[in-house]
Amino acid sequence: MTLRFSNLVLKPASSIEIATIGYSLGHGFNQIPLNQIVSLQTLLAPLSLDTSIGYIEVLNRLREESTHPPLYFCLTHWWFNLWLQEGELVTLEIARSLSAIFGTLAIPSSFMLAWVPFRSRLVAHFAAVLMALSPYGIYLAQEARHYTLTVLWVMASVICLTKTIKLIEQKTTVPIWLGLVWIVINALGIATHYFFVLALGAEAIALLVFWWFNRPDKPLRYFRSLAFAGIGTLAAAVVWLPLIQGISDNQMTTWIATSYELNEILLPISRLLAWIITMLMLLPVEGTPTIVTIISALIVLTVLMTIMPTLVGQWSRIFATIQTRSMMTMFSGYLLGSLILFLLLIYVMEKDISLAARYHFVYFPLVILLVAIALAACWHQGLEFVSNHSIWLRVLIKAQMRVVIVVLLLGIMGSLTVINDFGFQKSRHSDRLAAHIQKNSALPTIIAMTHETHSEIRELTALAVSFERLDPEPSQLPRFILVNQQPTAAEFIASDFAKTLKPVQQPFILFGVNLDISDSNLKQLGCERDKAVDLADGGYRDRFYVCSN
């Protein structure tokens, strides 16, 4: 818990976190006026608590403006009402704390995920420790999003699958209550994130792999229970079909389109491998000097090349052991199945979900589990080595134990890397940009951003949150405008944007943030650009103008 709550508000709010807060409060973003100059308070209005808004409004808002199912947003609505009074602004600490709590619960859940199939305290403890130290796990936990809750549903569903397979191995009929629990968990998983269906697909592949390699006697006796769980889960999924159908064509998902350019075609595979590595270890690679980034990457790659032969050797030995073969087959089938599904989405359905680390929660718990199994075997062998040799040899730690120590050490360093913002940084540094704008605002300031979808409204709201956290004097607060049209050069002076700026008392400063209006057009309004003031590392296309006639 300490790691997940450390520096919880260090990173600025992202656009998707703003969406979580606004939709959970039952507010939308479409009420923000376009082509009008608005105040900071107007942009922050969707982030304040209105106790008269209930769960029905939350559901309606999600249906109108979002592409996500409602469970986490309803839980967050309850969470906000628990901590806030009428009219209070949601803080990042409150918004992220619920996700951090679910992320903390993933630690004992990992223990259970390992304990149910193997009944080994050593394996279970290693799974819990790896989950506690996982840089990727901490990254998910410090986002005001629904991914940590979905991870819990993934683990719970896989535990049900594991219990089912163990009963089949024991030639015992699967009880109805287990099927019902499995259906409920799967339904809750789909109601939290639609990508949970990828976990269900991976479970189906894992079950087929287990069936192929084990061929249980009298398979029909188990088919009824499996069919019951499968049909129940399918019914829970079908409920969401009317909402899911339009998601792939939604303009909010166009950013994940797959690129088939020759120099980019293999990048999704390399990103998949990178996200898997960060589930276990990470060193400072962002916000650091280039030489530090290179050294960190080389250390991680060197460690991986050193420890992989040992881990692979342990997995091979465990596969060869009759008592653990079926479970290892099933877990490996799940991991490989989920990766195959990801590649199908990327290369067949043309949705490059490798672009965002957060989507890889589907197989995250299984990576932790499989590595925990190998580390437990390494540690057990190391203890046997130490106890069977002379006192002088005990001073030397056997190679297997060194592997365990190195993995845990890099896990600790990776968790510190994430909580200190040297890994998994936000793509847009609204805190840096807000401080930069405030520093260079000797005159009244207007911030302009091009509007295409309500994603830009949320981006501007995130910037407004960063300004609010600076706690400036009222006279230092900028004003904002969302530009809803891209006029041609000939039409520019007559455009709504030009008309909006015309009455503004001059001189004033205009900061264009992702503003798709050319310098030549702005020059017609008397706005001269000063490139020396642009912020190089904010993640935005920001441009500084002084406007006067």
Coordinates of C-alpha atoms in Angstrom, one line a residue:
M1 CA 0.0 0.0 0.0
T2 CA 2.8 2.4 0.8
L3 CA 4.3 2.2 -2.7
R4 CA 0.9 2.7 -4.3
F5 CA 0.0 5.8 -2.2
S6 CA 3.5 7.3 -2.4
N7 CA 3.6 10.6 -4.4
L8 CA 0.0 9.8 -5.5
V9 CA -0.5 13.4 -6.8
L10 CA 3.0 14.0 -8.2
K11 CA 2.0 13.4 -11.8
P12 CA -0.4 15.8 -13.5
A13 CA -3.9 14.8 -14.4
S14 CA -4.3 13.2 -17.9
S15 CA -7.2 13.6 -20.2
I16 CA -8.6 10.1 -19.5
E17 CA -8.4 10.8 -15.7
I18 CA -10.4 14.0 -16.2
A19 CA -13.0 11.8 -18.1
T20 CA -13.2 9.4 -15.1
I21 CA -13.8 12.3 -12.7
G22 CA -16.3 14.1 -14.8
Y23 CA -18.4 11.1 -15.9
S24 CA -18.3 9.6 -12.4
L25 CA -19.8 12.9 -11.1
G26 CA -22.5 12.7 -13.7
H27 CA -21.1 15.7 -15.6
G28 CA -20.3 15.8 -19.2
F29 CA -17.9 18.0 -21.1
N30 CA -20.1 19.0 -24.1
Q31 CA -21.6 21.9 -22.1
I32 CA -18.3 23.7 -22.2
P33 CA -19.0 26.5 -24.8
L34 CA -16.9 26.6 -28.0
N35 CA -15.5 29.7 -29.8
Q36 CA -16.0 31.6 -26.5
I37 CA -13.6 32.9 -24.0
V38 CA -14.2 31.0 -20.7
S39 CA -12.8 31.2 -17.2
L40 CA -10.9 28.6 -15.2
Q41 CA -14.0 28.1 -13.1
T42 CA -16.0 27.2 -16.2
L43 CA -13.6 24.5 -17.2
L44 CA -13.4 23.1 -13.7
A45 CA -17.2 23.0 -13.2
P46 CA -17.5 19.4 -14.5
L47 CA -15.1 18.3 -11.7
S48 CA -17.1 19.6 -8.8
L49 CA -19.6 17.5 -6.8
D50 CA -23.3 18.0 -7.3
T51 CA -25.1 15.9 -4.6
S52 CA -28.4 16.1 -6.6
I53 CA -26.9 14.0 -9.4
G54 CA -27.4 10.3 -9.0
Y55 CA -26.4 7.0 -10.7
I56 CA -28.9 7.4 -13.5
E57 CA -27.2 10.6 -14.6
V58 CA -23.8 8.8 -14.5
L59 CA -25.2 6.0 -16.7
N60 CA -26.8 8.5 -19.2
R61 CA -23.6 10.6 -19.4
L62 CA -21.5 7.5 -20.2
R63 CA -23.9 6.4 -22.8
E64 CA -23.8 9.8 -24.5
E65 CA -20.1 10.7 -24.3
S66 CA -18.0 7.7 -23.5
T67 CA -17.0 4.2 -24.8
H68 CA -16.8 2.5 -21.3
P69 CA -19.1 0.4 -19.2
P70 CA -20.4 1.9 -16.0
L71 CA -19.3 -0.2 -12.9
Y72 CA -16.1 1.6 -12.0
F73 CA -17.7 5.0 -12.6
C74 CA -20.6 4.2 -10.3
L75 CA -18.2 3.1 -7.6
T76 CA -16.2 6.3 -8.1
H77 CA -19.5 8.3 -7.8
W78 CA -20.1 6.6 -4.4
W79 CA -16.4 7.3 -3.4
F80 CA -16.6 11.0 -4.3
N81 CA -19.9 11.4 -2.3
L82 CA -18.2 9.7 0.6
W83 CA -15.4 12.3 0.9
L84 CA -16.7 15.5 -0.6
Q85 CA -19.3 18.1 0.2
E86 CA -21.6 19.9 -2.2
G87 CA -19.7 22.0 -4.7
E88 CA -16.2 20.8 -3.7
L89 CA -13.7 20.1 -6.4
V90 CA -12.5 16.6 -6.8
T91 CA -8.7 16.4 -6.0
L92 CA -6.3 14.1 -7.7
E93 CA -5.6 12.4 -4.3
I94 CA -9.3 11.4 -3.9
A95 CA -9.7 10.5 -7.6
R96 CA -6.7 8.2 -7.6
S97 CA -7.0 6.7 -4.2
L98 CA -9.8 4.3 -5.1
S99 CA -7.7 2.8 -7.9
A100 CA -4.7 2.6 -5.5
I101 CA -6.9 0.6 -3.0
F102 CA -7.9 -1.9 -5.7
G103 CA -4.2 -2.0 -6.7
T104 CA -3.3 -2.9 -3.1
L105 CA -6.0 -5.6 -3.1
A106 CA -4.2 -7.2 -6.1
I107 CA -1.4 -8.2 -3.7
P108 CA -3.3 -10.7 -1.6
S109 CA -5.3 -11.7 -4.7
S110 CA -2.0 -12.7 -6.4
F111 CA -1.3 -14.8 -3.3
M112 CA -4.6 -16.6 -3.8
L113 CA -4.0 -17.0 -7.6
A114 CA -0.8 -18.9 -6.8
W115 CA -2.1 -20.7 -3.8
V116 CA -5.2 -22.3 -5.4
P117 CA -3.3 -24.3 -8.1
F118 CA -0.1 -25.2 -6.2
R119 CA -0.8 -25.0 -2.5
S120 CA 2.7 -23.7 -2.1
R121 CA 3.3 -20.8 0.4
L122 CA 6.7 -20.1 -1.3
V123 CA 5.1 -19.6 -4.8
A124 CA 2.2 -17.6 -3.3
H125 CA 4.5 -15.3 -1.3
F126 CA 6.7 -14.7 -4.4
A127 CA 3.6 -13.9 -6.4
A128 CA 2.4 -11.4 -3.8
V129 CA 5.9 -9.8 -3.5
L130 CA 6.2 -9.5 -7.3
M131 CA 2.8 -7.9 -7.5
A132 CA 3.6 -5.5 -4.6
L133 CA 6.8 -4.4 -6.4
S134 CA 5.6 -4.4 -10.0
P135 CA 6.4 -1.1 -11.7
Y136 CA 3.5 -1.7 -14.1
G137 CA 1.1 -2.5 -11.2
I138 CA 2.1 0.7 -9.4
Y139 CA 1.6 2.7 -12.6
L140 CA -2.0 1.3 -13.0
A141 CA -2.7 1.9 -9.3
Q142 CA -1.8 5.6 -9.5
E143 CA -4.2 6.3 -12.4
A144 CA -7.7 7.4 -11.7
R145 CA -9.0 4.7 -14.0
H146 CA -10.7 1.3 -13.9
Y147 CA -7.7 -1.0 -14.7
T148 CA -6.8 -2.1 -11.2
L149 CA -10.4 -3.2 -10.5
T150 CA -10.4 -5.1 -13.8
V151 CA -7.1 -6.8 -12.8
L152 CA -9.0 -8.1 -9.7
W153 CA -11.7 -9.6 -11.9
V154 CA -9.2 -11.2 -14.2
M155 CA -7.5 -12.9 -11.2
A156 CA -10.8 -14.0 -9.7
S157 CA -12.0 -15.4 -13.1
V158 CA -8.7 -17.3 -13.6
I159 CA -9.0 -18.7 -10.0
C160 CA -12.4 -20.1 -11.0
L161 CA -10.9 -21.6 -14.2
T162 CA -8.1 -23.1 -12.1
K163 CA -10.5 -24.6 -9.6
T164 CA -12.6 -26.1 -12.4
I165 CA -9.5 -27.7 -14.0
K166 CA -8.4 -29.1 -10.7
L167 CA -11.8 -30.7 -10.2
I168 CA -11.7 -32.2 -13.7
E169 CA -8.2 -33.6 -12.9
Q170 CA -9.7 -35.2 -9.7
K171 CA -12.5 -36.6 -11.9
T172 CA -15.0 -34.6 -9.8
T173 CA -18.1 -32.9 -11.2
V174 CA -17.9 -29.1 -11.2
P175 CA -20.5 -27.8 -8.8
I176 CA -23.2 -25.4 -9.9
W177 CA -22.2 -22.8 -7.3
L178 CA -18.7 -22.5 -8.8
G179 CA -20.3 -21.9 -12.3
L180 CA -22.5 -19.2 -10.8
V181 CA -19.7 -17.5 -9.1
W182 CA -17.6 -17.6 -12.3
I183 CA -20.5 -16.1 -14.3
V184 CA -21.0 -13.3 -11.8
I185 CA -17.3 -12.5 -11.8
N186 CA -17.2 -12.4 -15.6
A187 CA -20.2 -10.2 -15.8
L188 CA -18.7 -7.8 -13.4
G189 CA -15.4 -7.8 -15.4
I190 CA -17.2 -6.9 -18.6
A191 CA -19.2 -4.2 -16.7
T192 CA -15.8 -2.7 -15.7
H193 CA -13.9 -2.8 -19.0
Y194 CA -14.9 -4.3 -22.3
F195 CA -11.3 -5.6 -22.8
F196 CA -12.1 -8.1 -20.1
V197 CA -13.5 -10.2 -23.0
L198 CA -9.9 -10.7 -24.1
A199 CA -9.3 -12.4 -20.7
L200 CA -12.3 -14.6 -21.4
G201 CA -10.9 -15.5 -24.8
A202 CA -7.6 -16.3 -23.2
E203 CA -9.3 -18.5 -20.7
A204 CA -11.1 -20.4 -23.5
I205 CA -7.8 -20.9 -25.2
A206 CA -6.2 -22.1 -22.0
L207 CA -9.1 -24.5 -21.4
L208 CA -8.7 -25.9 -24.9
V209 CA -4.9 -26.3 -24.5
F210 CA -5.5 -28.1 -21.2
W211 CA -8.1 -30.4 -22.8
W212 CA -5.8 -31.2 -25.8
F213 CA -2.9 -32.2 -23.6
N214 CA -4.7 -34.0 -20.8
R215 CA -7.8 -35.6 -22.6
P216 CA -9.9 -36.3 -19.4
D217 CA -11.9 -39.5 -19.2
K218 CA -15.7 -39.2 -19.9
P219 CA -15.5 -35.6 -21.0
L220 CA -19.3 -35.2 -21.3
R221 CA -19.7 -35.4 -17.5
Y222 CA -17.9 -32.0 -17.3
F223 CA -19.3 -30.5 -20.4
R224 CA -22.6 -29.5 -18.7
S225 CA -20.9 -27.4 -16.0
L226 CA -18.5 -25.8 -18.5
A227 CA -21.4 -25.0 -20.9
F228 CA -23.4 -23.5 -18.1
A229 CA -20.6 -21.2 -17.2
G230 CA -19.9 -20.4 -20.8
I231 CA -23.5 -19.7 -21.8
G232 CA -24.0 -17.6 -18.6
T233 CA -21.0 -15.5 -19.4
L234 CA -22.1 -15.1 -23.1
A235 CA -25.4 -13.8 -21.9
A236 CA -23.7 -11.3 -19.6
A237 CA -21.6 -10.1 -22.6
V238 CA -24.5 -9.9 -25.1
V239 CA -26.2 -7.3 -22.9
W240 CA -23.4 -4.9 -23.8
L241 CA -23.5 -5.5 -27.6
P242 CA -25.7 -2.5 -28.5
L243 CA -23.1 -0.2 -26.8
I244 CA -20.0 -2.0 -28.0
Q245 CA -21.0 -2.1 -31.7
G246 CA -20.1 1.6 -32.4
I247 CA -16.8 1.7 -30.4
S248 CA -14.5 0.5 -33.2
D249 CA -15.6 3.3 -35.4
N250 CA -15.8 5.9 -32.7
Q251 CA -13.7 9.0 -33.3
M252 CA -12.3 8.6 -29.8
T253 CA -10.5 5.3 -30.8
T254 CA -9.0 6.4 -34.1
W255 CA -5.7 7.1 -32.4
I256 CA -5.0 3.4 -32.0
A257 CA -5.1 2.6 -35.7
T258 CA -2.3 0.2 -36.8
S259 CA 0.4 1.5 -39.0
Y260 CA 1.6 -0.8 -41.8
E261 CA 4.6 1.4 -42.8
L262 CA 7.6 -0.8 -43.3
N263 CA 9.6 0.9 -40.5
E264 CA 6.7 0.6 -38.1
I265 CA 5.1 -2.8 -38.8
L266 CA 7.1 -4.6 -36.1
L267 CA 6.9 -1.9 -33.5
P268 CA 3.8 -3.4 -31.8
I269 CA 5.7 -6.6 -31.0
S270 CA 8.6 -4.7 -29.5
R271 CA 6.1 -2.6 -27.4
L272 CA 4.4 -5.8 -26.2
L273 CA 7.8 -7.1 -25.0
A274 CA 8.5 -3.8 -23.3
W275 CA 5.3 -3.8 -21.4
I276 CA 5.9 -7.3 -20.2
I277 CA 9.4 -6.4 -18.9
T278 CA 8.0 -3.4 -17.0
M279 CA 5.6 -5.8 -15.2
L280 CA 8.7 -7.0 -13.4
M281 CA 11.5 -4.4 -13.6
L282 CA 12.2 -0.9 -14.7
L283 CA 14.9 1.7 -14.2
P284 CA 14.8 5.5 -14.9
V285 CA 14.2 6.0 -18.6
E286 CA 12.0 9.1 -18.8
G287 CA 12.7 12.6 -17.6
T288 CA 16.4 11.7 -17.3
P289 CA 19.5 12.7 -19.3
T290 CA 20.0 10.5 -22.4
I291 CA 23.0 8.8 -21.0
V292 CA 21.0 7.7 -17.9
T293 CA 18.3 6.4 -20.1
I294 CA 20.7 4.4 -22.2
I295 CA 22.5 3.0 -19.2
S296 CA 19.2 2.0 -17.6
A297 CA 18.0 0.2 -20.7
L298 CA 21.3 -1.6 -21.1
I299 CA 21.2 -2.8 -17.4
V300 CA 17.7 -4.1 -17.8
L301 CA 18.5 -5.9 -21.1
T302 CA 21.7 -7.4 -19.6
V303 CA 19.8 -8.7 -16.6
L304 CA 17.2 -10.2 -18.8
M305 CA 19.7 -12.0 -21.0
T306 CA 21.4 -13.3 -17.8
I307 CA 18.4 -14.6 -15.9
M308 CA 16.3 -15.9 -18.8
P309 CA 18.2 -19.2 -19.2
T310 CA 17.7 -19.9 -15.5
L311 CA 13.9 -19.0 -15.6
V312 CA 13.4 -21.0 -18.8
G313 CA 15.2 -24.0 -17.3
Q314 CA 13.0 -23.8 -14.2
W315 CA 9.8 -23.6 -16.3
S316 CA 11.0 -26.7 -18.4
R317 CA 11.6 -28.7 -15.2
I318 CA 8.2 -27.7 -13.8
F319 CA 6.5 -28.7 -17.0
A320 CA 8.2 -32.1 -16.8
T321 CA 6.9 -32.7 -13.3
I322 CA 3.6 -34.6 -13.5
Q323 CA 2.1 -32.9 -10.4
T324 CA 2.4 -29.4 -11.9
R325 CA 2.2 -30.1 -15.7
S326 CA -1.5 -29.4 -16.2
M327 CA -1.5 -26.1 -14.3
M328 CA 1.6 -24.9 -16.1
T329 CA 0.0 -25.9 -19.4
M330 CA -3.2 -24.0 -18.6
F331 CA -1.4 -20.9 -17.4
S332 CA 1.0 -20.9 -20.4
G333 CA -2.0 -21.4 -22.7
Y334 CA -3.7 -18.3 -21.1
L335 CA -0.6 -16.1 -21.6
L336 CA 0.1 -17.2 -25.2
G337 CA -3.6 -17.1 -26.0
S338 CA -3.9 -13.5 -24.8
L339 CA -0.8 -12.4 -26.7
I340 CA -2.3 -14.1 -29.9
L341 CA -5.5 -12.2 -29.3
F342 CA -3.6 -8.9 -28.9
L343 CA -1.8 -9.6 -32.2
L344 CA -5.1 -10.3 -34.0
L345 CA -6.5 -7.0 -32.8
I346 CA -3.4 -5.2 -33.9
Y347 CA -2.8 -6.8 -37.3
V348 CA -6.2 -8.1 -38.3
M349 CA -8.6 -5.6 -36.8
E350 CA -6.1 -2.8 -37.2
K351 CA -6.3 -1.5 -33.6
D352 CA -2.8 -1.1 -32.3
I353 CA -3.5 -1.5 -28.6
S354 CA 0.2 -1.9 -28.0
L355 CA 0.4 1.9 -28.0
A356 CA -1.0 2.2 -24.5
A357 CA 0.5 0.2 -21.6
R358 CA -2.8 0.3 -19.7
Y359 CA -4.5 -2.2 -22.0
H360 CA -2.2 -5.0 -21.1
F361 CA -3.8 -5.7 -17.8
V362 CA -5.3 -8.8 -19.5
Y363 CA -2.2 -10.9 -19.0
F364 CA -0.4 -8.9 -16.3
P365 CA -1.4 -11.3 -13.4
L366 CA -0.3 -14.4 -15.3
V367 CA 3.2 -12.9 -16.1
I368 CA 3.5 -12.3 -12.3
L369 CA 2.4 -15.8 -11.5
L370 CA 4.6 -17.6 -14.0
V371 CA 7.7 -15.7 -12.9
A372 CA 6.8 -16.3 -9.3
I373 CA 6.7 -20.1 -10.0
A374 CA 10.2 -20.0 -11.5
L375 CA 11.6 -17.8 -8.7
A376 CA 10.2 -20.1 -6.0
A377 CA 11.9 -23.0 -7.7
C378 CA 15.2 -21.1 -7.9
W379 CA 15.0 -20.2 -4.2
H380 CA 14.1 -23.7 -3.1
Q381 CA 17.1 -25.1 -5.0
G382 CA 19.3 -22.5 -3.5
L383 CA 18.2 -23.3 0.0
E384 CA 19.0 -27.0 -0.6
F385 CA 22.4 -26.1 -1.9
V386 CA 23.2 -24.0 1.1
S387 CA 22.1 -26.6 3.6
N388 CA 24.0 -29.4 2.0
H389 CA 27.4 -27.8 1.8
S390 CA 30.2 -26.6 4.1
I391 CA 30.0 -23.3 5.9
W392 CA 32.5 -21.7 3.5
L393 CA 30.3 -22.5 0.5
R394 CA 27.3 -21.1 2.3
V395 CA 28.9 -17.7 2.1
L396 CA 28.5 -17.9 -1.7
I397 CA 24.9 -17.6 -3.0
K398 CA 24.1 -20.1 -5.6
A399 CA 23.2 -18.8 -9.1
Q400 CA 19.5 -19.5 -8.6
M401 CA 19.3 -17.4 -5.5
R402 CA 21.1 -14.6 -7.2
V403 CA 18.5 -14.6 -9.9
V404 CA 15.8 -14.1 -7.2
I405 CA 17.7 -11.3 -5.5
V406 CA 18.4 -9.5 -8.8
V407 CA 14.7 -9.7 -9.9
L408 CA 13.5 -8.4 -6.6
L409 CA 16.1 -5.7 -6.5
L410 CA 15.1 -4.4 -9.9
G411 CA 11.5 -4.6 -8.9
I412 CA 12.2 -2.4 -5.9
M413 CA 14.1 0.0 -8.1
G414 CA 11.4 -0.1 -10.7
S415 CA 8.7 0.8 -8.2
L416 CA 10.7 3.7 -7.0
T417 CA 11.2 4.8 -10.6
V418 CA 7.5 4.9 -11.2
I419 CA 6.5 6.7 -8.0
N420 CA 9.2 9.4 -8.6
D421 CA 8.0 9.9 -12.2
F422 CA 11.0 8.5 -14.0
G423 CA 8.9 5.9 -15.7
F424 CA 5.4 5.7 -17.1
Q425 CA 5.2 9.5 -17.4
K426 CA 2.2 11.2 -18.7
S427 CA 2.4 12.0 -22.4
R428 CA 1.2 15.5 -21.8
H429 CA 2.9 17.5 -18.9
S430 CA 0.2 19.9 -18.1
D431 CA 1.9 20.9 -14.9
R432 CA 5.0 22.0 -16.7
L433 CA 3.0 23.9 -19.3
A434 CA 0.9 25.6 -16.7
A435 CA 4.0 26.7 -14.7
H436 CA 5.6 27.9 -18.0
I437 CA 2.6 29.9 -19.1
Q438 CA 2.3 31.5 -15.6
K439 CA 6.0 32.4 -15.7
N440 CA 5.6 34.1 -19.1
S441 CA 2.3 35.9 -18.5
A442 CA 3.2 39.4 -17.8
L443 CA 0.1 40.5 -19.7
P444 CA -3.5 39.1 -19.6
T445 CA -3.3 35.7 -21.2
I446 CA -5.6 33.6 -23.3
I447 CA -5.0 29.9 -24.0
A448 CA -6.5 28.6 -27.3
M449 CA -6.8 25.0 -28.4
T450 CA -8.4 23.4 -31.4
H451 CA -11.5 21.4 -30.7
E452 CA -12.3 18.2 -32.6
T453 CA -13.9 15.9 -30.0
H454 CA -14.5 16.3 -26.3
S455 CA -11.1 14.8 -25.8
E456 CA -9.7 18.3 -26.4
I457 CA -12.1 19.7 -23.9
R458 CA -10.7 17.2 -21.3
E459 CA -7.1 18.1 -22.3
L460 CA -7.9 21.8 -21.7
T461 CA -9.6 20.9 -18.4
A462 CA -6.5 19.0 -17.3
L463 CA -4.4 22.1 -18.0
A464 CA -6.9 24.1 -16.0
V465 CA -6.5 21.6 -13.1
S466 CA -2.7 22.2 -13.2
F467 CA -3.3 26.0 -13.0
E468 CA -5.7 25.5 -10.1
R469 CA -3.0 23.4 -8.3
L470 CA -0.5 26.3 -8.7
D471 CA -2.9 28.4 -6.6
P472 CA -2.3 31.7 -8.5
E473 CA -3.7 35.1 -7.7
P474 CA -7.0 35.7 -9.5
S475 CA -5.4 38.4 -11.6
Q476 CA -2.8 35.9 -12.9
L477 CA -5.4 33.4 -14.0
P478 CA -5.5 32.9 -17.8
R479 CA -8.7 32.6 -19.8
F480 CA -9.4 29.8 -22.3
I481 CA -11.0 29.3 -25.7
L482 CA -11.8 26.1 -27.7
V483 CA -11.7 26.8 -31.4
N484 CA -14.3 24.7 -33.2
Q485 CA -13.5 25.5 -36.8
Q486 CA -10.5 25.6 -39.1
P487 CA -11.2 28.5 -41.5
T488 CA -9.2 29.0 -44.6
A489 CA -6.8 32.0 -44.9
A490 CA -9.4 33.9 -46.9
E491 CA -12.1 33.3 -44.3
F492 CA -10.0 33.8 -41.2
I493 CA -10.8 37.4 -40.3
A494 CA -14.5 36.6 -40.5
S495 CA -14.2 33.4 -38.4
D496 CA -15.7 33.0 -35.0
F497 CA -12.2 32.8 -33.5
A498 CA -11.2 36.2 -34.9
K499 CA -14.5 37.7 -33.8
T500 CA -14.0 36.4 -30.3
L501 CA -10.5 37.8 -29.9
K502 CA -11.3 41.2 -31.5
P503 CA -13.0 42.8 -28.4
V504 CA -10.2 41.6 -26.1
Q505 CA -8.3 44.5 -24.5
Q506 CA -4.8 44.7 -26.0
P507 CA -2.1 44.0 -25.6
F508 CA -2.5 40.4 -24.5
I509 CA -0.7 37.1 -24.7
L510 CA -2.0 34.2 -26.7
F511 CA -0.8 30.8 -26.0
G512 CA -1.7 28.4 -28.8
V513 CA -1.8 24.8 -27.3
N514 CA -2.3 22.2 -30.0
L515 CA -3.8 25.1 -32.0
D516 CA -4.2 24.3 -35.7
I517 CA -4.2 27.9 -36.9
S518 CA -1.1 29.1 -38.9
D519 CA 1.2 31.9 -37.8
S520 CA 0.3 33.9 -40.9
N521 CA -3.4 33.9 -40.0
L522 CA -2.7 34.9 -36.4
K523 CA -0.5 37.7 -37.7
Q524 CA -3.6 39.2 -39.3
L525 CA -4.9 39.7 -35.8
G526 CA -1.7 41.5 -34.7
C527 CA -0.3 38.4 -33.0
E528 CA 3.5 38.1 -33.3
R529 CA 5.1 34.8 -32.4
D530 CA 8.1 34.5 -30.1
K531 CA 9.6 31.0 -30.7
A532 CA 12.1 31.5 -27.8
V533 CA 9.2 31.2 -25.3
D534 CA 7.9 27.8 -26.6
L535 CA 8.2 24.9 -24.1
A536 CA 10.3 22.1 -25.6
D537 CA 9.3 19.2 -23.3
G538 CA 5.7 19.7 -22.4
G539 CA 4.2 17.1 -24.8
Y540 CA 2.1 19.9 -26.5
R541 CA 2.5 21.9 -29.6
D542 CA 2.6 25.2 -27.7
R543 CA 3.2 28.6 -29.4
F544 CA 3.6 32.0 -27.7
Y545 CA 2.2 35.2 -29.2
V546 CA 2.0 38.8 -28.1
C547 CA -1.1 40.4 -29.7
S548 CA -1.4 44.1 -30.2
N549 CA -2.4 46.5 -32.9

